[in-house]
Tab-separated table of C-alpha atoms and ligand atoms in Angstrom:
chain	number	residue	atom	x	y	z
V	1	MET	CA	-19.272	-16.575	-4.688
V	2	THR	CA	-17.489	-17.207	-1.382
V	3	ILE	CA	-14.409	-14.971	-1.031
V	4	LEU	CA	-11.582	-14.923	1.511
V	5	LEU	CA	-9.759	-11.630	2.189
V	6	LEU	CA	-6.392	-11.735	3.858
V	7	GLY	CA	-5.386	-8.889	6.164
V	8	SER	CA	-6.528	-6.858	9.111
V	9	GLY	CA	-6.106	-3.129	8.382
V	10	GLY	CA	-8.109	-0.213	7.223
V	11	ARG	CA	-7.269	-1.326	3.690
V	12	GLU	CA	-8.980	-4.606	4.185
V	13	HIS	CA	-12.025	-3.027	5.862
V	14	ALA	CA	-12.336	-0.774	2.829
V	15	PHE	CA	-11.949	-3.867	0.403
V	16	ALA	CA	-14.566	-5.760	2.472
V	17	TRP	CA	-17.000	-2.792	2.547
V	18	LYS	CA	-16.768	-2.602	-1.217
V	19	MET	CA	-16.896	-6.332	-2.008
V	20	ILE	CA	-19.994	-7.039	0.018
V	21	GLN	CA	-21.791	-4.416	-2.108
V	22	SER	CA	-21.351	-6.732	-5.047
V	23	PRO	CA	-24.133	-9.036	-6.103
V	24	LEU	CA	-21.441	-11.545	-6.947
V	25	CYS	CA	-20.283	-11.775	-3.296
V	26	ASP	CA	-22.521	-14.129	-1.216
V	27	THR	CA	-20.145	-14.818	1.640
V	28	LEU	CA	-17.014	-12.990	2.709
V	29	TYR	CA	-14.344	-14.305	5.202
V	30	VAL	CA	-11.596	-12.099	6.516
V	31	ALA	CA	-8.409	-13.582	7.991
V	32	PRO	CA	-7.812	-12.310	10.557
V	33	GLY	CA	-9.802	-9.048	10.067
V	34	ASN	CA	-10.659	-6.508	12.750
V	35	ALA	CA	-13.856	-5.296	14.584
V	36	GLY	CA	-14.964	-3.457	11.401
V	37	THR	CA	-14.761	-6.449	9.141
V	38	ALA	CA	-16.510	-8.554	11.867
V	39	SER	CA	-19.506	-6.318	11.567
V	40	ILE	CA	-19.928	-6.960	7.859
V	41	ALA	CA	-18.218	-10.293	7.216
V	42	THR	CA	-17.021	-13.343	9.099
V	43	ASN	CA	-13.529	-13.101	10.754
V	44	VAL	CA	-11.419	-16.149	11.022
V	45	ALA	CA	-8.419	-16.099	13.396
V	46	ILE	CA	-5.724	-17.174	10.969
V	47	SER	CA	-2.541	-15.388	10.044
V	48	PRO	CA	-2.283	-14.295	6.406
V	49	THR	CA	1.114	-16.089	6.213
V	50	ASP	CA	-0.060	-19.374	7.661
V	51	PHE	CA	-0.635	-21.092	4.288
V	52	ASP	CA	-1.518	-24.499	5.626
V	53	ALA	CA	-4.327	-23.023	7.807
V	54	ILE	CA	-5.440	-20.932	4.859
V	55	LYS	CA	-5.643	-24.158	2.645
V	56	SER	CA	-7.758	-25.913	5.278
V	57	LEU	CA	-10.105	-22.906	5.487
V	58	VAL	CA	-10.444	-22.574	1.722
V	59	LEU	CA	-11.349	-26.287	1.360
V	60	ASP	CA	-13.574	-26.344	4.369
V	61	LYS	CA	-15.567	-23.203	3.427
V	62	LYS	CA	-15.427	-23.922	-0.385
V	63	ILE	CA	-13.820	-20.506	-1.088
V	64	ASP	CA	-13.968	-19.377	-4.702
V	65	MET	CA	-11.491	-16.604	-4.594
V	66	VAL	CA	-8.739	-15.205	-2.401
V	67	VAL	CA	-7.930	-11.520	-2.209
V	68	VAL	CA	-4.579	-10.553	-0.653
V	69	GLY	CA	-4.324	-7.229	1.194
V	70	PRO	CA	-0.823	-6.968	2.619
V	71	GLU	CA	2.582	-7.676	1.030
V	72	ASP	CA	3.869	-10.362	3.472
V	73	PRO	CA	1.940	-13.325	2.123
V	74	LEU	CA	2.622	-12.235	-1.487
V	75	VAL	CA	6.427	-11.979	-0.839
V	76	LYS	CA	6.198	-15.339	0.923
V	77	GLY	CA	4.515	-16.805	-2.224
V	78	VAL	CA	0.837	-17.374	-1.483
V	79	PHE	CA	0.085	-17.028	-5.202
V	80	ASP	CA	2.482	-19.950	-6.094
V	81	PHE	CA	1.306	-21.934	-3.086
V	82	PHE	CA	-2.159	-22.027	-4.526
V	83	LYS	CA	-0.936	-22.530	-8.150
V	84	ASN	CA	1.227	-25.528	-7.183
V	85	ASP	CA	-1.389	-27.315	-5.041
V	86	ASP	CA	-3.653	-29.703	-6.860
V	87	GLN	CA	-6.586	-28.979	-4.595
V	88	LEU	CA	-6.151	-25.255	-4.780
V	89	ALA	CA	-4.824	-24.516	-8.344
V	90	HIS	CA	-8.289	-23.700	-9.749
V	91	ILE	CA	-8.908	-20.962	-7.103
V	92	PRO	CA	-7.929	-17.443	-8.248
V	93	VAL	CA	-5.604	-15.465	-5.965
V	94	ILE	CA	-5.680	-11.727	-6.473
V	95	GLY	CA	-1.999	-10.689	-6.072
V	96	PRO	CA	1.243	-11.253	-7.969
V	97	SER	CA	3.258	-14.400	-8.072
V	98	LYS	CA	6.234	-14.768	-5.721
V	99	ILE	CA	8.665	-13.426	-8.331
V	100	GLY	CA	6.349	-10.576	-9.185
V	101	ALA	CA	6.159	-9.736	-5.437
V	102	GLN	CA	9.945	-9.317	-5.444
V	103	LEU	CA	9.277	-5.883	-6.892
V	104	GLU	CA	8.487	-4.968	-3.261
V	105	GLY	CA	10.412	-7.750	-1.481
V	106	SER	CA	13.757	-6.716	-2.913
V	107	LYS	CA	14.814	-3.133	-3.793
V	108	GLU	CA	17.641	-4.501	-5.967
V	109	PHE	CA	15.201	-6.714	-7.943
V	110	ALA	CA	12.998	-3.703	-8.461
V	111	LYS	CA	15.946	-1.491	-9.662
V	112	GLU	CA	17.120	-4.136	-12.039
V	113	PHE	CA	13.602	-4.508	-13.475
V	114	LEU	CA	13.282	-0.653	-13.849
V	115	VAL	CA	16.687	-0.330	-15.620
V	116	LYS	CA	16.024	-3.346	-17.936
V	117	HIS	CA	12.721	-2.051	-19.116
V	118	ASN	CA	13.955	1.628	-19.395
V	119	ILE	CA	11.588	3.019	-16.843
V	120	PRO	CA	12.833	6.290	-15.282
V	121	THR	CA	14.341	5.779	-11.843
V	122	ALA	CA	17.088	7.307	-9.642
V	123	ALA	CA	20.702	6.189	-10.454
V	124	TYR	CA	21.832	3.481	-8.031
V	125	ASP	CA	24.339	0.784	-7.104
V	126	SER	CA	23.966	-2.038	-4.499
V	127	PHE	CA	26.402	-3.400	-1.961
V	128	THR	CA	26.782	-6.318	0.489
V	129	ALA	CA	28.941	-6.923	3.531
V	130	GLU	CA	31.836	-8.080	1.252
V	131	THR	CA	31.713	-4.760	-0.773
V	132	VAL	CA	30.997	-2.402	2.108
V	133	GLU	CA	34.125	-0.345	1.547
V	134	GLU	CA	33.357	0.064	-2.144
V	135	GLY	CA	29.927	1.332	-0.973
V	136	CYS	CA	31.643	3.875	1.274
V	137	ALA	CA	33.803	4.934	-1.689
V	138	PHE	CA	30.689	5.206	-3.885
V	139	LEU	CA	28.952	7.436	-1.307
V	140	SER	CA	31.940	9.845	-1.530
V	141	THR	CA	31.296	10.297	-5.245
V	142	LEU	CA	27.705	11.323	-4.622
V	143	LYS	CA	26.187	14.704	-3.625
V	144	PRO	CA	24.331	14.812	-0.307
V	145	PRO	CA	21.697	13.892	0.874
V	146	PHE	CA	22.560	10.184	0.621
V	147	VAL	CA	19.691	7.647	0.157
V	148	LEU	CA	20.391	4.177	1.696
V	149	LYS	CA	17.776	1.467	1.199
V	150	ALA	CA	17.659	-1.946	2.957
V	151	ASP	CA	17.080	-4.440	0.105
V	152	GLY	CA	14.374	-6.482	1.929
V	153	LEU	CA	11.128	-5.863	3.735
V	154	ALA	CA	11.775	-3.664	6.804
V	155	ALA	CA	8.258	-2.649	7.772
V	156	GLY	CA	8.622	0.736	6.033
V	157	LYS	CA	11.626	1.654	8.067
V	158	GLY	CA	14.417	0.473	5.681
V	159	VAL	CA	15.107	3.810	3.968
V	160	LEU	CA	17.533	6.276	5.419
V	161	ILE	CA	18.168	9.816	4.001
V	162	ILE	CA	21.256	11.314	5.507
V	163	GLN	CA	23.015	14.756	4.919
V	164	ASP	CA	26.409	13.966	6.285
V	165	LEU	CA	28.897	11.724	4.397
V	166	ALA	CA	30.608	10.284	7.372
V	167	GLU	CA	27.310	9.474	9.007
V	168	ALA	CA	26.063	7.890	5.816
V	169	GLN	CA	29.116	5.743	5.606
V	170	GLU	CA	28.620	4.685	9.260
V	171	GLU	CA	24.957	3.849	8.645
V	172	LEU	CA	25.920	1.784	5.578
V	173	ARG	CA	28.309	-0.206	7.789
V	174	ASN	CA	25.578	-0.543	10.433
V	175	MET	CA	23.175	-1.917	7.788
V	176	LEU	CA	25.557	-4.253	6.006
V	177	VAL	CA	27.874	-5.454	8.803
V	178	GLY	CA	25.858	-4.607	11.920
V	179	GLN	CA	22.575	-6.072	10.390
V	180	LYS	CA	20.703	-2.930	11.507
V	181	PHE	CA	17.554	-4.271	9.755
V	182	GLY	CA	18.453	-7.976	10.170
V	183	ALA	CA	18.520	-9.991	6.958
V	184	ALA	CA	16.623	-7.250	5.112
V	185	SER	CA	19.826	-5.161	5.166
V	186	SER	CA	22.265	-7.810	4.169
V	187	LYS	CA	22.192	-5.900	0.864
V	188	VAL	CA	21.787	-2.071	0.503
V	189	VAL	CA	20.832	-0.047	-2.449
V	190	ILE	CA	22.455	3.373	-2.565
V	191	GLU	CA	20.423	5.748	-4.711
V	192	GLU	CA	20.612	9.263	-6.175
V	193	PHE	CA	18.497	11.657	-4.154
V	194	LEU	CA	15.571	13.048	-6.070
V	195	ASP	CA	14.227	16.521	-5.202
V	196	GLY	CA	10.549	16.918	-6.088
V	197	ILE	CA	6.900	16.183	-5.062
V	198	GLU	CA	6.000	12.560	-4.202
V	199	LEU	CA	2.982	11.024	-5.649
V	200	SER	CA	1.569	7.495	-6.010
V	201	CYS	CA	-0.030	5.737	-8.941
V	202	PHE	CA	-2.274	2.695	-8.401
V	203	VAL	CA	-2.790	0.104	-11.046
V	204	LEU	CA	-4.776	-3.037	-11.235
V	205	THR	CA	-3.606	-5.553	-13.774
V	206	ASP	CA	-4.390	-9.068	-15.128
V	207	GLY	CA	-0.776	-9.258	-16.402
V	208	LYS	CA	-1.748	-8.125	-19.909
V	209	SER	CA	-4.007	-5.092	-19.655
V	210	TYR	CA	-4.438	-2.712	-16.813
V	211	LYS	CA	-6.643	-0.025	-15.215
V	212	ILE	CA	-5.204	3.018	-13.598
V	213	LEU	CA	-7.104	3.690	-10.351
V	214	PRO	CA	-7.810	7.186	-8.935
V	215	THR	CA	-4.794	9.086	-7.683
V	216	ALA	CA	-4.167	9.546	-3.946
V	217	LYS	CA	-1.710	11.242	-1.708
V	218	ASP	CA	-0.955	10.069	1.802
V	219	TYR	CA	0.604	11.807	4.918
V	220	LYS	CA	3.399	9.717	6.261
V	221	ARG	CA	4.788	11.710	9.156
V	222	ILE	CA	3.204	11.682	12.614
V	223	GLY	CA	3.379	15.429	13.151
V	224	GLU	CA	1.622	18.410	11.584
V	225	GLY	CA	3.502	20.158	8.828
V	226	ASP	CA	5.031	16.745	7.849
V	227	THR	CA	7.320	16.547	10.876
V	228	GLY	CA	8.465	13.791	13.260
V	229	LEU	CA	8.649	10.025	12.730
V	230	ASN	CA	7.337	8.108	9.749
V	231	THR	CA	4.202	6.162	10.183
V	232	GLY	CA	2.121	3.772	7.986
V	233	GLY	CA	0.120	6.790	6.934
V	234	MET	CA	-1.996	9.363	8.804
V	235	GLY	CA	-4.529	10.358	6.216
V	236	ALA	CA	-5.126	10.599	2.473
V	237	VAL	CA	-6.782	12.573	-0.271
V	238	SER	CA	-8.146	11.498	-3.600
V	239	PRO	CA	-7.860	12.721	-6.331
V	240	VAL	CA	-4.487	14.555	-6.037
V	241	PRO	CA	-5.235	18.146	-7.434
V	242	TYR	CA	-1.876	18.783	-8.964
V	243	VAL	CA	-1.864	15.577	-11.038
V	244	ASP	CA	-3.117	16.824	-14.388
V	245	ALA	CA	-3.787	14.992	-17.653
V	246	VAL	CA	-0.324	15.881	-19.079
V	247	LEU	CA	1.487	14.320	-16.018
V	248	MET	CA	-0.865	11.350	-16.006
V	249	GLU	CA	-0.137	10.694	-19.656
V	250	LYS	CA	3.673	10.752	-18.927
V	251	ILE	CA	3.137	8.397	-16.048
V	252	GLU	CA	1.148	6.033	-18.129
V	253	THR	CA	3.378	5.948	-21.292
V	254	ARG	CA	6.721	6.035	-19.466
V	255	ILE	CA	5.980	3.990	-16.395
V	256	VAL	CA	2.727	2.080	-16.308
V	257	LYS	CA	2.771	0.537	-19.823
V	258	PRO	CA	6.467	-0.447	-19.753
V	259	THR	CA	5.901	-2.024	-16.290
V	260	ILE	CA	3.037	-4.242	-17.560
V	261	GLU	CA	4.976	-5.082	-20.713
V	262	GLY	CA	7.984	-5.822	-18.554
V	263	PHE	CA	5.907	-8.436	-16.740
V	264	GLN	CA	5.117	-10.109	-20.006
V	265	LYS	CA	8.654	-9.989	-21.479
V	266	ASP	CA	10.111	-11.370	-18.163
V	267	GLY	CA	7.391	-13.984	-17.932
V	268	ILE	CA	6.233	-12.633	-14.469
V	269	GLU	CA	2.733	-13.724	-13.606
V	270	TYR	CA	0.999	-10.752	-12.106
V	271	LYS	CA	-2.773	-10.557	-11.285
V	272	GLY	CA	-3.209	-7.803	-8.807
V	273	PHE	CA	-2.427	-4.305	-7.674
V	274	VAL	CA	0.838	-2.386	-8.483
V	275	PHE	CA	1.352	0.649	-6.272
V	276	ILE	CA	4.051	2.832	-7.930
V	277	GLY	CA	5.770	5.437	-5.697
V	278	LEU	CA	6.984	8.375	-7.826
V	279	ILE	CA	8.820	11.641	-7.358
V	280	ASN	CA	7.892	14.401	-9.853
V	281	VAL	CA	11.099	16.288	-10.638
V	282	ASN	CA	10.426	19.271	-12.850
V	283	ASN	CA	7.288	17.587	-14.227
V	284	GLU	CA	9.268	14.366	-15.009
V	285	PRO	CA	7.864	11.458	-13.101
V	286	ILE	CA	10.589	9.155	-11.700
V	287	VAL	CA	9.954	5.827	-9.885
V	288	ILE	CA	11.286	5.394	-6.384
V	289	GLU	CA	9.576	2.200	-5.445
V	290	TYR	CA	7.062	-0.467	-6.290
V	291	ASN	CA	4.608	-2.065	-3.866
V	292	VAL	CA	2.707	-5.102	-4.895
V	293	ARG	CA	-0.532	-4.231	-3.006
V	294	MET	CA	-2.691	-1.192	-2.442
V	295	GLY	CA	-1.575	1.569	-0.023
V	296	ASP	CA	-2.946	2.038	3.407
V	297	PRO	CA	-4.649	4.562	4.002
V	298	GLU	CA	-4.871	5.363	0.274
V	299	THR	CA	-7.294	2.418	-0.213
V	300	GLU	CA	-9.672	4.107	2.138
V	301	VAL	CA	-10.029	6.974	-0.380
V	302	VAL	CA	-9.421	5.196	-3.700
V	303	ILE	CA	-11.936	2.351	-3.147
V	304	PRO	CA	-14.878	4.610	-2.103
V	305	ARG	CA	-14.477	6.474	-5.340
V	306	LEU	CA	-14.738	3.314	-7.449
V	307	LYS	CA	-18.238	2.955	-8.912
V	308	THR	CA	-17.345	-0.270	-10.726
V	309	ASP	CA	-18.045	-3.497	-8.881
V	310	LEU	CA	-14.758	-4.577	-7.279
V	311	VAL	CA	-15.576	-8.344	-7.334
V	312	GLU	CA	-16.353	-8.027	-11.038
V	313	LEU	CA	-12.941	-6.333	-11.512
V	314	PHE	CA	-11.221	-9.146	-9.526
V	315	LEU	CA	-12.956	-11.782	-11.647
V	316	ALA	CA	-11.834	-10.016	-14.798
V	317	VAL	CA	-8.214	-9.989	-13.389
V	318	SER	CA	-8.288	-13.715	-12.785
V	319	ASN	CA	-9.766	-14.384	-16.232
V	320	GLU	CA	-7.474	-11.976	-18.005
V	321	LYS	CA	-10.377	-10.049	-19.283
V	322	LEU	CA	-9.764	-6.700	-17.596
V	323	ASP	CA	-9.735	-4.996	-21.041
V	324	GLN	CA	-13.471	-5.721	-21.356
V	325	ILE	CA	-14.370	-3.644	-18.248
V	326	SER	CA	-14.693	-0.018	-18.071
V	327	LEU	CA	-13.672	1.724	-14.826
V	328	GLU	CA	-16.210	4.239	-13.401
V	329	VAL	CA	-15.049	6.684	-10.885
V	330	ASP	CA	-16.987	9.019	-8.545
V	331	GLU	CA	-16.308	12.637	-9.481
V	332	ARG	CA	-16.369	13.613	-5.841
V	333	SER	CA	-13.279	13.927	-3.653
V	334	ALA	CA	-12.644	11.579	-0.875
V	335	THR	CA	-10.608	12.187	2.162
V	336	THR	CA	-9.575	10.135	5.159
V	337	VAL	CA	-8.177	11.033	8.564
V	338	MET	CA	-6.460	8.283	10.608
V	339	LEU	CA	-7.061	8.083	14.279
V	340	VAL	CA	-4.001	6.619	16.111
V	341	SER	CA	-3.001	5.416	19.504
V	342	GLY	CA	-1.247	8.048	21.729
V	343	GLY	CA	2.592	7.293	21.437
V	344	TYR	CA	2.392	5.701	17.855
V	345	PRO	CA	4.652	5.164	15.971
V	346	GLU	CA	6.691	4.506	19.069
V	347	ASP	CA	5.338	2.535	22.084
V	348	PHE	CA	1.605	2.661	22.662
V	349	GLU	CA	-0.993	0.975	24.745
V	350	LYS	CA	-3.770	-1.173	23.372
V	351	GLY	CA	-7.183	-2.242	24.697
V	352	LYS	CA	-8.712	1.298	25.045
V	353	VAL	CA	-12.501	1.258	24.756
V	354	MET	CA	-13.804	3.256	21.751
V	355	THR	CA	-17.039	5.143	21.742
V	356	GLY	CA	-19.031	7.413	19.397
V	357	PHE	CA	-17.918	6.000	16.072
V	358	ASP	CA	-21.157	4.076	15.711
V	359	THR	CA	-23.216	7.279	15.686
V	360	ILE	CA	-21.576	8.614	12.532
V	361	THR	CA	-23.810	8.661	9.467
V	362	ASP	CA	-22.229	11.015	6.906
V	363	SER	CA	-18.715	9.597	6.893
V	364	ILE	CA	-17.499	5.995	6.375
V	365	VAL	CA	-15.709	4.540	9.458
V	366	PHE	CA	-13.085	2.081	8.373
V	367	HIS	CA	-11.568	0.177	11.293
V	368	ALA	CA	-7.793	-0.644	11.283
V	369	GLY	CA	-6.305	-1.669	14.626
V	370	THR	CA	-9.558	-2.549	16.476
V	371	LYS	CA	-10.967	-5.689	17.958
V	372	LEU	CA	-14.126	-6.823	19.735
V	373	GLU	CA	-13.879	-7.481	23.422
V	374	GLY	CA	-17.206	-8.665	24.718
V	375	ASN	CA	-19.584	-5.991	23.496
V	376	ASP	CA	-16.884	-3.319	23.303
V	377	VAL	CA	-14.727	-2.233	20.382
V	378	VAL	CA	-11.253	-1.677	21.730
V	379	THR	CA	-8.011	-0.392	20.207
V	380	ASN	CA	-5.654	-3.096	19.035
V	381	GLY	CA	-2.881	-1.367	17.078
V	382	GLY	CA	-1.194	1.967	16.338
V	383	ARG	CA	-3.360	3.071	13.504
V	384	VAL	CA	-6.904	2.444	14.836
V	385	MET	CA	-9.588	3.881	12.555
V	386	ALA	CA	-9.866	5.921	9.264
V	387	ILE	CA	-12.719	8.354	8.932
V	388	THR	CA	-13.501	8.779	5.183
V	389	SER	CA	-15.731	11.418	3.746
V	390	TYR	CA	-16.962	12.528	0.289
V	391	GLY	CA	-17.223	16.171	-0.844
V	392	ALA	CA	-17.572	18.291	-3.970
V	393	THR	CA	-14.023	19.476	-3.084
V	394	PHE	CA	-11.437	17.894	-0.755
V	395	PRO	CA	-11.713	20.725	1.861
V	396	GLU	CA	-15.463	19.961	2.104
V	397	ALA	CA	-14.774	16.276	2.474
V	398	LEU	CA	-12.129	16.953	5.174
V	399	ALA	CA	-14.472	19.204	7.075
V	400	LYS	CA	-16.921	16.335	7.393
V	401	SER	CA	-14.243	13.893	8.556
V	402	TYR	CA	-13.017	16.444	11.158
V	403	LYS	CA	-16.514	17.170	12.404
V	404	ASN	CA	-17.306	13.529	12.832
V	405	ILE	CA	-14.019	12.779	14.576
V	406	GLU	CA	-15.216	15.032	17.380
V	407	LYS	CA	-17.819	12.383	18.221
V	408	ILE	CA	-15.213	9.584	18.641
V	409	HIS	CA	-13.391	8.978	21.881
V	410	PHE	CA	-10.764	6.719	23.174
V	411	ASP	CA	-7.976	7.324	25.784
V	412	LYS	CA	-4.886	9.071	24.244
V	413	MET	CA	-6.513	9.339	20.747
V	414	ASN	CA	-4.289	11.245	18.334
V	415	PHE	CA	-4.689	12.396	14.714
V	416	ARG	CA	-3.251	15.014	12.396
V	417	LYS	CA	-5.292	18.183	12.077
V	418	ASP	CA	-3.646	19.364	8.788
V	419	ILE	CA	-4.409	16.654	6.291
V	420	GLY	CA	-4.700	18.249	2.820
V	421	ASN	CA	-3.331	21.678	3.931
V	422	ASP	CA	-0.335	21.417	1.546
V	423	LEU	CA	-2.730	21.016	-1.354
V	424	LEU	CA	-4.730	24.235	-0.717
Y	501	AMP	P1	10.630	3.917	-0.266
Y	501	AMP	O1	10.397	2.890	0.817
Y	501	AMP	O2	11.533	3.517	-1.360
Y	501	AMP	O3	9.359	4.494	-0.741
Y	501	AMP	O4	11.259	5.121	0.349
Y	501	AMP	C1	10.632	5.798	1.588
Y	501	AMP	C2	10.692	7.289	1.427
Y	501	AMP	O5	11.998	7.732	1.235
Y	501	AMP	C3	9.921	7.756	0.205
Y	501	AMP	O6	8.519	7.823	0.472
Y	501	AMP	C4	10.651	9.060	-0.103
Y	501	AMP	O7	10.059	10.056	0.781
Y	501	AMP	C5	11.975	8.813	0.339
Y	501	AMP	N1	12.846	8.448	-0.883
Y	501	AMP	C6	13.044	7.185	-1.348
Y	501	AMP	N2	13.875	7.245	-2.414
Y	501	AMP	C7	14.222	8.494	-2.569
Y	501	AMP	C8	15.095	9.236	-3.553
Y	501	AMP	N3	15.748	8.477	-4.452
Y	501	AMP	N4	15.155	10.530	-3.400
Y	501	AMP	C9	14.536	11.143	-2.455
Y	501	AMP	N5	13.663	10.650	-1.564
Y	501	AMP	C10	13.524	9.232	-1.596
Y	502	LIG	N1	0.573	4.469	2.692
Y	502	LIG	C1	1.788	3.941	2.211
Y	502	LIG	C2	1.776	2.460	2.123
Y	502	LIG	O1	0.780	1.808	2.195
Y	502	LIG	O2	2.871	1.902	1.830
């Protein structure tokens, strides 16, 4: 098969790394990819949201399947674009339909879906500029901290958690009237604060049956001890030691099953990943968000633990035969540590020459924000490279990642030295 993968992060390098191991994958294109995907596949300089350019490429290269990494093209409807085009309709796209992608594209849509299908989630109400004063009054009926969520995609920045009532009311006005997050905050969901431990559940579905993938925890803050600004993710560990069989059973029966059944009841076509963000409150898992893609950097630890052929899984997803495949998972732990540009997640410089990563043999180097410049690999983003290792235990895996990071150099390189410490 000839496959096209959309995206350019560490998640996409991990997908590419796994897909080219499949005997079913003859040729892999990545649009736009990074220096890592360029070393194992063919990069094409096309944006994942430029559907017309994607169509030309798919017809030109006789692509047999499209795998979508990030949420943007899904929310913009790449699945429907293929389905509604006579020349493309027969080509499977791995990812949900446009309406399914609204689970990530609109917080209000997600909340309505959760409530309708009796899936546990925080109590909420939603407001617009017209109802901003009602929103302020609603806030005064809640206990702090206050959780304000921009309805639309806001590059991971659209959620505010605020202690002070007056400040929360001011931020609500900023979001709704002041357009703090542009059109994304023309509607705001106000939600009950949940106090507990966060965890994520990753599911692959063909819309009828599903496979629950290995658990993973990411580290979102830039600073050690989970301090400082939010990032896309600074590292990850799989499996998550505190997720036991009892909790997993609750997650499956109360959340995963009703979610997939909800797709069927609502006629939502969904052939792809569902990434469910949960908070575990006194051993009761409660949904805080859906994402319609895999997590990054969670993919860099989940995919290396999959023994099953990923292309075979994607084919089964497109043929609605996922129930006929058994998922095999590596018993070992996998950990990843993200190397980032100095200054990230605020301003940072790009174009720093990277050395040493190509001497590493006992970790997997997944590129994120990198590109080729002549013969050099240079930095090209905030999150630059994820160093993934296996171990009998996660501390053993982490020790390997940290040892290998010492070999890697680029100007102003930064990374968290405490990944996994909270799990010890
Ligand atoms: P979201 O984009 O919905 O995942 O929210 C971003 C982050 O805000 C989450 O990872 C949580 O840390 C936090 N968060 C979101 N919703 C809640 C909630 N209802 N209670 C407590 N924390 C929350
Ligand atoms: N690591 C969190 C995310 O991908 O959204």
